[in-house]
Short mmCIF file of C-alpha atoms in Angstrom, two decimals:
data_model
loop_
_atom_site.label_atom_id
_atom_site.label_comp_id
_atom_site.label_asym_id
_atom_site.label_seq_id
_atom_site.Cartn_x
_atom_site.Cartn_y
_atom_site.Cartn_z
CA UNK A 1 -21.54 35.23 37.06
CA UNK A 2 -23.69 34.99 34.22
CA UNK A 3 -20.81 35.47 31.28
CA UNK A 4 -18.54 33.18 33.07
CA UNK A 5 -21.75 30.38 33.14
CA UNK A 6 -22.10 31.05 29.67
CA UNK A 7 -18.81 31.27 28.90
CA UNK A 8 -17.85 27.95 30.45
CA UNK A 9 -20.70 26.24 28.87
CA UNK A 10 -20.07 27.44 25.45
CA UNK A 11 -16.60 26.39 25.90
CA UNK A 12 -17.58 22.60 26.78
CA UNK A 13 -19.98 22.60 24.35
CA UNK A 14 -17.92 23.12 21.06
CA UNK A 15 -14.53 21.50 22.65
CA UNK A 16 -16.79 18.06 23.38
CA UNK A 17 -18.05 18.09 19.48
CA UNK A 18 -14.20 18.37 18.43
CA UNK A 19 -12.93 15.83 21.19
CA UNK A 20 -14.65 13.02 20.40
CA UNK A 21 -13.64 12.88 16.95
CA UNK A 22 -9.64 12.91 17.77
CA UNK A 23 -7.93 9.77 18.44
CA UNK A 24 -4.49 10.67 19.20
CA UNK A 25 -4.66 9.55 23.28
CA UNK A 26 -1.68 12.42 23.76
CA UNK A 27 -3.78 14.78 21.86
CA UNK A 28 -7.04 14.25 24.52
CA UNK A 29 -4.81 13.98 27.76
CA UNK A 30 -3.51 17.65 26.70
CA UNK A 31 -6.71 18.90 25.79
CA UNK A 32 -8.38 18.01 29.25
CA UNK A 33 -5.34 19.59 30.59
CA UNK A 34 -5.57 22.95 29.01
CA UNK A 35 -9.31 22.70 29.45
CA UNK A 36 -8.47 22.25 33.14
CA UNK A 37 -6.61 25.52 33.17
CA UNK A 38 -8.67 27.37 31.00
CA UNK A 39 -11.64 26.92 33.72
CA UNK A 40 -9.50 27.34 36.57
CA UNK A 41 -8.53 30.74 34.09
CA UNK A 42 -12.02 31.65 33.97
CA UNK A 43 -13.03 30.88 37.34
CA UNK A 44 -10.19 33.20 37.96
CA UNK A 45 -10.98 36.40 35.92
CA UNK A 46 -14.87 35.93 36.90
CA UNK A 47 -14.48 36.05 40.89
CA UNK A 48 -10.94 37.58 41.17
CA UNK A 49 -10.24 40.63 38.50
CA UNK A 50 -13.31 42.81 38.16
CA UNK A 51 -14.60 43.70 34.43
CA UNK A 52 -16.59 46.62 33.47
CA UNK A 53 -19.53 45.08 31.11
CA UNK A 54 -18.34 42.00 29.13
CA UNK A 55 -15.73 39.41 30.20
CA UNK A 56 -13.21 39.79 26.71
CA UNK A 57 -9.98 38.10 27.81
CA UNK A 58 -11.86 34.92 28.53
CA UNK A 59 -13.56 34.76 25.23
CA UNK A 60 -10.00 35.82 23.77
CA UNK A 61 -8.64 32.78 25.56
CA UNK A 62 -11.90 30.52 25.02
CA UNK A 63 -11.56 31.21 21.24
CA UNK A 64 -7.52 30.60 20.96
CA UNK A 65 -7.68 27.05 22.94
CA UNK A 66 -10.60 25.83 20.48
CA UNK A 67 -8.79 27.05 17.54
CA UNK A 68 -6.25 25.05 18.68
CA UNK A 69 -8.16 22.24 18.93
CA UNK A 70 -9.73 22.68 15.68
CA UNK A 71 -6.17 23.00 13.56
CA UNK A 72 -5.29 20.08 15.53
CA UNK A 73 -8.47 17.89 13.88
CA UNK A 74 -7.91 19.06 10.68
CA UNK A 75 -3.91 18.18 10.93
CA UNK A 76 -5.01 14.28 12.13
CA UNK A 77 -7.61 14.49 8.68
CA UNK A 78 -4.73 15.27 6.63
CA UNK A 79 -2.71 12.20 8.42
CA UNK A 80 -4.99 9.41 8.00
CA UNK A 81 -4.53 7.93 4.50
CA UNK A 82 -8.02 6.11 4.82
CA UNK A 83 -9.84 8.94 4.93
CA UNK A 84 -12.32 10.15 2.43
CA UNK A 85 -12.46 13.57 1.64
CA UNK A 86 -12.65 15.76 4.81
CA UNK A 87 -16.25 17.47 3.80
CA UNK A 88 -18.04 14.17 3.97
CA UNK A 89 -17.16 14.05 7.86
CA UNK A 90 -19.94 15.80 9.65
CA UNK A 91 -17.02 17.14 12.44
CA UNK A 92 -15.44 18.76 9.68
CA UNK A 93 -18.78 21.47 9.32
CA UNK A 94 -19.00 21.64 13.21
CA UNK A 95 -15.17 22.78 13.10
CA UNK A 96 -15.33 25.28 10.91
CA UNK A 97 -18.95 27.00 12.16
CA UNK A 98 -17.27 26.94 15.28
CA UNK A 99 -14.10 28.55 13.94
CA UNK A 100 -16.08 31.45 11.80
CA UNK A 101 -18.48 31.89 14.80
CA UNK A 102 -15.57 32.23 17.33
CA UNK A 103 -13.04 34.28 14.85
CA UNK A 104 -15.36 36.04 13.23
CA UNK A 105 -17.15 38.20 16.54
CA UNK A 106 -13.42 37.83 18.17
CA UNK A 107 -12.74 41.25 17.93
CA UNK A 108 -16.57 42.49 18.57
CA UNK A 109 -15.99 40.78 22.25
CA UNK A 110 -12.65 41.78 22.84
CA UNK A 111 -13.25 45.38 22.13
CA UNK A 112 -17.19 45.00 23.90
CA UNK A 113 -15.65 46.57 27.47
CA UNK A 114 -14.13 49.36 26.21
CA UNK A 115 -17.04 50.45 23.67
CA UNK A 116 -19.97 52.39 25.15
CA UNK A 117 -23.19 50.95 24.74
CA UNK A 118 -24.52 53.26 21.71
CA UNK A 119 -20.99 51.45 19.86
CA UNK A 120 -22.04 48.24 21.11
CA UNK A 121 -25.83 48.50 19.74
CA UNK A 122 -24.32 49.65 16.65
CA UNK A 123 -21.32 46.81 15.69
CA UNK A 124 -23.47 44.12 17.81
CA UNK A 125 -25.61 42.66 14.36
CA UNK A 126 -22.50 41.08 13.07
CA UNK A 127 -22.48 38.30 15.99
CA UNK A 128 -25.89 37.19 15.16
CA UNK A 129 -24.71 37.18 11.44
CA UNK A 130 -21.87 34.69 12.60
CA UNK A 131 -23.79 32.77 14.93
CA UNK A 132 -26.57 32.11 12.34
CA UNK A 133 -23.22 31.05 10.41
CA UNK A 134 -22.75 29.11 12.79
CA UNK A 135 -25.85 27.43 12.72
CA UNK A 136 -26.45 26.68 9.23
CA UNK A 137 -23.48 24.66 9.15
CA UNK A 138 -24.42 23.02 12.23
CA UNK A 139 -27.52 21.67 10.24
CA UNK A 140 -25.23 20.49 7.80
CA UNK A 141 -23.05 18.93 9.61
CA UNK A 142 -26.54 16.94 10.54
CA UNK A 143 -27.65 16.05 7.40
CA UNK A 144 -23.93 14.76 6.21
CA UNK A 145 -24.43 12.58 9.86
CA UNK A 146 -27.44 11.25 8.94
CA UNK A 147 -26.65 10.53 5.31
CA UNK A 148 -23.70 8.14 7.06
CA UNK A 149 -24.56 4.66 5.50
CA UNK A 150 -25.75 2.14 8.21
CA UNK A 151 -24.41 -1.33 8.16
CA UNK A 152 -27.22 -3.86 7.75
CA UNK A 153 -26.33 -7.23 8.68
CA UNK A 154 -27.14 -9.71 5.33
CA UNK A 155 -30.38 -11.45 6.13
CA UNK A 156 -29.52 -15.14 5.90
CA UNK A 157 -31.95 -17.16 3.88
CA UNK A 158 -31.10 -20.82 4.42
CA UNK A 159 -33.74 -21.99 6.92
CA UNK A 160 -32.93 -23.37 10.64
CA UNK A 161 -33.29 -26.74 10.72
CA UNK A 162 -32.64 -28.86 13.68
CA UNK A 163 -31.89 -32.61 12.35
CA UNK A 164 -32.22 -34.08 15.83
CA UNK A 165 -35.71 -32.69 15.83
CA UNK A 166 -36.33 -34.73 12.98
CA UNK A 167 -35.53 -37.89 14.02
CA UNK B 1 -4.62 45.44 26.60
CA UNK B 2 -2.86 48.89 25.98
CA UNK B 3 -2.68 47.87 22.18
CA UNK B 4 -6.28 47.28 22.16
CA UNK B 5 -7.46 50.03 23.81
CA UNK B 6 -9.21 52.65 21.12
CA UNK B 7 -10.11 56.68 21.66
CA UNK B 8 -12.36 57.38 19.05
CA UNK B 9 -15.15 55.92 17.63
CA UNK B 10 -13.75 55.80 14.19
CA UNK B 11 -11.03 53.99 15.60
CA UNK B 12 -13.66 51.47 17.41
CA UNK B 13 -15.26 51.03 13.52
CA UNK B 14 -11.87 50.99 11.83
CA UNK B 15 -10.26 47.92 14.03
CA UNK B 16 -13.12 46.16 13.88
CA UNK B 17 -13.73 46.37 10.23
CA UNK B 18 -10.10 45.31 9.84
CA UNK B 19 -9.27 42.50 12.79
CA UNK B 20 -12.78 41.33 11.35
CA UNK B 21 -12.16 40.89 8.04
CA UNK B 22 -8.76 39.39 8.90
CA UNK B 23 -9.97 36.86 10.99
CA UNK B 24 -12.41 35.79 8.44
CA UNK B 25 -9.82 36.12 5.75
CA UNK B 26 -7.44 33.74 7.72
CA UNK B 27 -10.58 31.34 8.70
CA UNK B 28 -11.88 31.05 5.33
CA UNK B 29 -7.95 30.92 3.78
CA UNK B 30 -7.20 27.87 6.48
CA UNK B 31 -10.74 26.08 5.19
CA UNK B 32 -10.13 26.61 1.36
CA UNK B 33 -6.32 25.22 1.79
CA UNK B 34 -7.78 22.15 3.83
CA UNK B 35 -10.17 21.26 1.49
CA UNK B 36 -8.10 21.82 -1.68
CA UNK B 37 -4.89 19.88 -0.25
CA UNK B 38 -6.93 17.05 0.77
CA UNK B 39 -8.62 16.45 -2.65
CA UNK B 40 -4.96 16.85 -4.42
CA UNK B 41 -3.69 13.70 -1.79
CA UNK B 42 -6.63 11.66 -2.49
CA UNK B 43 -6.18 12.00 -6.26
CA UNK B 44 -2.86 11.58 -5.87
CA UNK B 45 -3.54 8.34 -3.80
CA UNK B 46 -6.24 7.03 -6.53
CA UNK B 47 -3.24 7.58 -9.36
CA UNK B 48 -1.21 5.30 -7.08
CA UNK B 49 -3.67 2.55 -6.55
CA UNK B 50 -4.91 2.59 -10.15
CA UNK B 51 -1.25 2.13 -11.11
CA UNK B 52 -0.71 -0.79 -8.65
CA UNK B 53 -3.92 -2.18 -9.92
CA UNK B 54 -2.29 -1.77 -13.65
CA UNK B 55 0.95 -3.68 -12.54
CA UNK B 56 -0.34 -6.78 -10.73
CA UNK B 57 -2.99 -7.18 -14.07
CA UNK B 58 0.08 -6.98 -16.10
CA UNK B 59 1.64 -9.44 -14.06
CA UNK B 60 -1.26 -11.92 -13.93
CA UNK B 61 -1.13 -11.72 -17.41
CA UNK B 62 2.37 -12.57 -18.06
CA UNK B 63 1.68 -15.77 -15.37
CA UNK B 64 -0.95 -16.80 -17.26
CA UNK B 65 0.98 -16.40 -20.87
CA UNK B 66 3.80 -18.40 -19.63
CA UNK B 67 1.59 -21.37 -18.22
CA UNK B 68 -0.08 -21.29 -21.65
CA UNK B 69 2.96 -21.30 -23.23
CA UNK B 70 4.38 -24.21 -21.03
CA UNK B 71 1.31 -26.53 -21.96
CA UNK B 72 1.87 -25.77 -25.38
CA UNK B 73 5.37 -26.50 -24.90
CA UNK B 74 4.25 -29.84 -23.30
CA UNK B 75 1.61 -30.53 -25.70
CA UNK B 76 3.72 -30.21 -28.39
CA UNK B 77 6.40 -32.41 -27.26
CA UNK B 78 3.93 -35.34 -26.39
CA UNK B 79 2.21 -34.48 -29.55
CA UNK B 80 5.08 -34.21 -31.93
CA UNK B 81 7.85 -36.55 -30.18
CA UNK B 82 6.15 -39.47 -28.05
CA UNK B 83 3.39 -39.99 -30.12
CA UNK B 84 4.79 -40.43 -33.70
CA UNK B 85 7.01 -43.03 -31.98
CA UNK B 86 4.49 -45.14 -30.24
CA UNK B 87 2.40 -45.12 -33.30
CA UNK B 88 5.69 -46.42 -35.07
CA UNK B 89 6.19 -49.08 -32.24
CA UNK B 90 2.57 -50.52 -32.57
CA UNK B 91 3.16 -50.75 -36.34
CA UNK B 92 5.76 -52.82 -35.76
CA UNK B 93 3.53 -55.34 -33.19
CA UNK B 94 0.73 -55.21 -35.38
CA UNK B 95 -1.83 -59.20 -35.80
CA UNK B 96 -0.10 -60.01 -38.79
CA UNK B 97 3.27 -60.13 -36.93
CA UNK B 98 2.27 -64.13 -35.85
CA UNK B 99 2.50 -65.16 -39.82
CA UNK B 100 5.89 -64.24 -40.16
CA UNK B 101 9.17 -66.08 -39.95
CA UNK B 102 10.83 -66.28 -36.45
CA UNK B 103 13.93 -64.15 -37.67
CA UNK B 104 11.38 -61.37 -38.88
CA UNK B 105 9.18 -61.46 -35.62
CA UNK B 106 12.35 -61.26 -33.57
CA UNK B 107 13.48 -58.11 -35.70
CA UNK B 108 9.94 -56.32 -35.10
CA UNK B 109 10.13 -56.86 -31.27
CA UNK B 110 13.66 -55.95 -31.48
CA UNK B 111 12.59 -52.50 -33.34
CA UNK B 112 9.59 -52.01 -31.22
CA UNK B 113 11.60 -52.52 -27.97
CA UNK B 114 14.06 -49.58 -29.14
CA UNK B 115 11.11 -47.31 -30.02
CA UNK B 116 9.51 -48.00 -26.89
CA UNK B 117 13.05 -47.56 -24.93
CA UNK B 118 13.55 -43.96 -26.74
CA UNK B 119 9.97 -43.13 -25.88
CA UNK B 120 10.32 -43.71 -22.16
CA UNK B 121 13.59 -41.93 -22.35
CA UNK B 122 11.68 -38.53 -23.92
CA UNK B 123 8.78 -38.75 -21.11
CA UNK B 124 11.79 -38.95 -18.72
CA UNK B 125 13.33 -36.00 -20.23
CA UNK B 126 9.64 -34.19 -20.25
CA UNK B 127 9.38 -34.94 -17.04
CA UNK B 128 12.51 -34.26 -15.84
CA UNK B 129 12.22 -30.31 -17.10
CA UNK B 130 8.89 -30.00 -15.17
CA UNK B 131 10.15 -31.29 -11.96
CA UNK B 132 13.77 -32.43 -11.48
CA UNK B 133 14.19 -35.29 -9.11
CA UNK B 134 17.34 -34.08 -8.39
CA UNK B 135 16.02 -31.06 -6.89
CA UNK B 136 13.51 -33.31 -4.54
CA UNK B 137 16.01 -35.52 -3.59
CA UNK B 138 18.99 -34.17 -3.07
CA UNK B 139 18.64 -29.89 -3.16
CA UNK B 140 19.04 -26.80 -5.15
CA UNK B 141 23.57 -27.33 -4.71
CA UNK B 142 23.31 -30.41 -6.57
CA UNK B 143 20.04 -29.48 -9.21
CA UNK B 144 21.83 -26.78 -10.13
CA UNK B 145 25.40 -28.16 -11.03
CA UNK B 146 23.20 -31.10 -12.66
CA UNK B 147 21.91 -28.38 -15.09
CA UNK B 148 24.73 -26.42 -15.41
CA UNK B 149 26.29 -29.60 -16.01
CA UNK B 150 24.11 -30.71 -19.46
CA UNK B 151 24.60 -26.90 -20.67
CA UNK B 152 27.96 -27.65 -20.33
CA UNK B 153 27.64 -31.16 -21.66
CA UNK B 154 26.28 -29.62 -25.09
CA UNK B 155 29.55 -28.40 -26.14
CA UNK B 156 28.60 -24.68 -27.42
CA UNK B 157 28.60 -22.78 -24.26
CA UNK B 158 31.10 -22.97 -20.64
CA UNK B 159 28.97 -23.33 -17.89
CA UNK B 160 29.86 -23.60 -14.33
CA UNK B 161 29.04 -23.63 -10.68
CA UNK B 162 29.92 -23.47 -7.31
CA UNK B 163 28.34 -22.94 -3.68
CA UNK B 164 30.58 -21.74 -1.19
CA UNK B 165 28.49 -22.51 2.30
CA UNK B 166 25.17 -24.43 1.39
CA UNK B 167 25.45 -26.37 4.45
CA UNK B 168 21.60 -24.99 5.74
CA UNK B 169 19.24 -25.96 3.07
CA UNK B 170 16.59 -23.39 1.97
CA UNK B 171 12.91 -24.98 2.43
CA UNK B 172 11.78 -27.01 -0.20
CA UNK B 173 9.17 -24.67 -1.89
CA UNK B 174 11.55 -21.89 -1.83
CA UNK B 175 14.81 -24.09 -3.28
CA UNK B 176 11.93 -24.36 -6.14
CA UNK B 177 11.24 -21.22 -6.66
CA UNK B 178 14.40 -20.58 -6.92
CA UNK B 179 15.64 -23.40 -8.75
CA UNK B 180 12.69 -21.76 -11.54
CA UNK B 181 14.61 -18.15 -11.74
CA UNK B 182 17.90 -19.75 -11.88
CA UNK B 183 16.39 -21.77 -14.79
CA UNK B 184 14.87 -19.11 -16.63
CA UNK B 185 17.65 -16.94 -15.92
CA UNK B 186 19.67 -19.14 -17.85
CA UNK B 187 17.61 -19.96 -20.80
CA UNK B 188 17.62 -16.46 -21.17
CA UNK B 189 21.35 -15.85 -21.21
CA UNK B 190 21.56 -18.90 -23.33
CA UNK B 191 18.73 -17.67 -26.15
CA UNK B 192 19.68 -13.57 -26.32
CA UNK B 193 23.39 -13.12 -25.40
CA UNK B 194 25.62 -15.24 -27.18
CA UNK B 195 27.47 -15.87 -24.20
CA UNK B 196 31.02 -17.91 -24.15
CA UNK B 197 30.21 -18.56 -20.28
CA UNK B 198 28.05 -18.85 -17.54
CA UNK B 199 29.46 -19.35 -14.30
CA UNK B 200 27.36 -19.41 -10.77
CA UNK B 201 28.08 -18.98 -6.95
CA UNK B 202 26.70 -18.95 -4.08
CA UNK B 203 27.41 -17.25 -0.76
CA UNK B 204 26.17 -16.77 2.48
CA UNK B 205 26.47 -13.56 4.51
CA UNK B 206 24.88 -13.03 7.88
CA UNK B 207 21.41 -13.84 7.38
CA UNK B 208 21.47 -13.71 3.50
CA UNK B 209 22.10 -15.92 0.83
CA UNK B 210 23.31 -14.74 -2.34
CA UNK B 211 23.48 -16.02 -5.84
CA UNK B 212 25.36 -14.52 -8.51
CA UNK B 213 25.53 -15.43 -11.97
CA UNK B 214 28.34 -13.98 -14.65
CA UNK B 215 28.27 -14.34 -18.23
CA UNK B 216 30.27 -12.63 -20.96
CA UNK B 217 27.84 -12.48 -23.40
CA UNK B 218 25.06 -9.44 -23.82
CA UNK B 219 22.95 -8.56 -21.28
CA UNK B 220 20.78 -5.96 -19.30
CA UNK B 221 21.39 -3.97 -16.40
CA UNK B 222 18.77 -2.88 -13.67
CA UNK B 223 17.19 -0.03 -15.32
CA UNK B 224 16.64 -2.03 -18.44
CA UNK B 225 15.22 -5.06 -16.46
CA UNK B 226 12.88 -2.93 -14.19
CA UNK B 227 11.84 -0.94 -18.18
CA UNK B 228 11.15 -4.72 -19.47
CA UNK B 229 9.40 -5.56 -16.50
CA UNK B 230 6.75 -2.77 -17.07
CA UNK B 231 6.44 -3.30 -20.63
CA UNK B 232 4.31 -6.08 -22.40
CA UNK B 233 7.14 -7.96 -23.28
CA UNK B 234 9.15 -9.49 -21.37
CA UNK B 235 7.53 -12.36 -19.86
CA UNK B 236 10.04 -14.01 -18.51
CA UNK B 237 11.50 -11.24 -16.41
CA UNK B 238 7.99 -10.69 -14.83
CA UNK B 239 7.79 -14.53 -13.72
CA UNK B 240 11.42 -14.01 -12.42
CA UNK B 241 10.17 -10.16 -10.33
CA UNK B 242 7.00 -11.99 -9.08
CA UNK B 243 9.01 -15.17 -7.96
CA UNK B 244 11.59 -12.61 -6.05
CA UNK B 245 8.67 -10.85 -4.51
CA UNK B 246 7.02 -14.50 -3.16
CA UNK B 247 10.62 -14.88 -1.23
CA UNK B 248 11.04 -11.50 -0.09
CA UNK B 249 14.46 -11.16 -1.85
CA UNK B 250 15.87 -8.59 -4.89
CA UNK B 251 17.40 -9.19 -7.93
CA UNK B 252 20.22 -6.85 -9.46
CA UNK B 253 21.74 -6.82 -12.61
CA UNK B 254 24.92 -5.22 -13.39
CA UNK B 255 27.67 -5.07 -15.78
CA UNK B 256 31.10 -5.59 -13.38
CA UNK B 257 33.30 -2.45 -12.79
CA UNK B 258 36.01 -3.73 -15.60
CA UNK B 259 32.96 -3.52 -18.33
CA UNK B 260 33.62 -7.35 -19.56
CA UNK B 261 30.97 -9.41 -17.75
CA UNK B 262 27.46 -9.34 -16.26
CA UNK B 263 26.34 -10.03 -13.53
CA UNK B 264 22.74 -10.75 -12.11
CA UNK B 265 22.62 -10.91 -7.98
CA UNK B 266 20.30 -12.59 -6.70
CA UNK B 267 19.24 -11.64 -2.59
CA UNK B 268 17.15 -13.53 -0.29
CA UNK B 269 16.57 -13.48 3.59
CA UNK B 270 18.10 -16.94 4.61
CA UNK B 271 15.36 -18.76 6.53
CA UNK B 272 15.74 -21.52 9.04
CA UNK B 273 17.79 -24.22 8.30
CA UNK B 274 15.90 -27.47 7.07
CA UNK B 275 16.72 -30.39 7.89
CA UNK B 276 16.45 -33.19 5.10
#
């Protein structure tokens, strides 16, 4: 119960940060569709098919429908003309610290049923490497946010003046 | 799952070494070819605008040369023409005009008359260039055989024209503009080629008007024209590619299939029909 919780929430998590910054209507409509199935997936696997220690095939499936989302973001960059370049967009370091995190312990949490748990205290490091991967460029993606210029309305020097008041 | 499923532990280390590394590989690859891609458009993008910027300066520039040289032009005429001959007319109705004979004072108004007549007739003429009254009054169909009319008048060149189906008048401002290319079309035909004739038509098909011009003498075809228009000469031409731009049309010039004649086309949305 606890790995699909987790799982779920992860998953919600990193595909929110990505939605909001596509535009493409189509694009959103068929994300909250395959988001739909992936939870009804994972709802699925968690209560239905019994795993041993780890649930892999729904972090195999969590990672390949954010990836998808991800190469989909970076594809609508690469359309839009106006755009500066793609580093000075804060989504553009959440994308790809959730893309190393996710691709880069793929493979640890795939194979984490099958290993025994000596194996699994022994190849485990490399997901807190990724995940504090992860979050450094999470922080950066912070500071390019907050660097974002603010518009400042012009303060307007001529005075009020009310010529009925005047008289 | 069966092609994930390992036996040994060096197997375990192996896969995940490699599937690892590949992942990060193919990650890091996809990141690298984003970024680098992206700063090649944008480059490619600044090239462009700096180059559009570069045009339209060069274009400013030749509008501004040509007005200059127009008031110049203008100047020079008042300057050199009208006022040499009212100086000369007030010589001739000068105080000492009341001591003279009858005969003599008649004479002097006579003279001054003529100068004055001749003068009026140059400021008409002035005039006349910068705005045609023909044009205002009556359209581009009959401004344009009035011009074509005086080149032919002068005796060293043919010069002809005919519209077909000018029943729909253009809108004023744009039978100007146009009225302007055709004009400095033809001044340049008549200053560089050394043409025996020009001859003009006009057509309209569907919802475009055309107007061709053919001449026999030397001239350019498009590649030259759109080479000139880039260059810093050609001033002329870059009046005539702005004014085609203002009415949405194109211009096109050719040499005709049996090599003996020009042509310059001249293509312009028809607009709604005005009526005078």
């Amino acid at each position: 119960m606890y790995y699909f919780i987790y799982t779920l929430l992860e998953y919600s998590a990193f595909a929110s940060l990505i939605f909001i910054n596509i535009r493409s209507k189509t694009a959103r409509v068929v994300g909250l569709c395959l988001s739909g199935l992936l939870a009804a997936f994972l709802f699925l696997f968690n209560f239905v098919i019994k795993f041993k220690k780890f649930d892999s095939i729904p972090i195999a499936a969590e990672t390949l429908v954010l990836s998808v989302f991800a190469i989909y973001f970076f594809y609508e960059q690469f359309k839009d003309a106006s755009s500066l370049y793609i580093y000075n967009h804060y989504c553009f370091w959440i994308t790809i610290g959730i893309l190393l995190y996710l691709c880069g312990s793929l493979f640890i949490y795939v194979y984490a049923d099958q290993m025994t748990s000596q194996q699994i205290d022994q190849f485990w490091f490399f997901t807190y490497i990724v995940e504090i991967v992860k979050n450094l460029l999470f922080t950066v993606a912070i500071i390019v946010y907050s660097r974002k210029p603010v518009f400042k309305p012009k303060k307007i020097d001529i005075p009020y003046l009310d010529i009925k008041e005047l008289s | 799952m069966f092609f994930l499923q390992v036996t040994t532990h060096s197997d375990v280390s192996l896969v995940l070494f490699l599937g690892t590394l590949g992942m990060l590989v193919l990650v890091i690859g996809l990141i690298l070819f984003i970024i680098f891609h992206q700063r090649r458009v944008i480059r490619y993008q600044q090239k462009l605008q700096s180059m559009e910027i570069e045009q339209q300066k060069m274009m400013l520039t030749a509008s501004i040369k040509l007005q200059e040289e127009e008031r110049q032009r203008l100047a020079a005429d008042l300057h050199d023409d009208a006022g040499p001959l009212l100086a000369t007319a007030r010589l001739y109705l000068n105080e000492n005009l009341v001591n003279q004979d009858k005969n003599t004072q008649l004479q002097a108004i006579y003279q001054a008359r003529q100068i004055i007549d001749d003068t009026i007739q140059l400021i008409r003429n002035i005039s006349h260039s910068l705005m045609p009254p023909t044009l205002k009054n009556f359209g581009l169909e009959s401004a344009v055989n009035d011009l074509f009319q005086k080149i032919s008048g002068s005796g060293t060149i043919n010069a002809s024209s005919r519209f077909h189906d000018y029943s729909d008048r253009l809108k004023p401002e744009k039978e100007l503009v146009v009225f302007r290319i055709i004009q400095e079309l033809v001044n340049n035909i008549l200053k560089h080629s050394n043409s025996s004739f020009i001859h003009l038509t006009e057509n309209v098909h569907g919802d475009k008007f055309y107007l061709r011009i053919h001449h026999d003498g030397r001239g350019i075809v498009q590649s030259d024209f759109e080479k000139l228009t880039k260059s810093n000469i050609g001033l002329g031409l870059k009046n005539i590619s702005s004014r085609m731009r203002v009415l949405h049309g194109s211009i096109n010039f050719e040499k005709d299939v049996s090599q003996t004649y020009y042509k310059i086309t001249l293509e312009l949305p028809k607009d709604d029909p005005y009526e005078s």
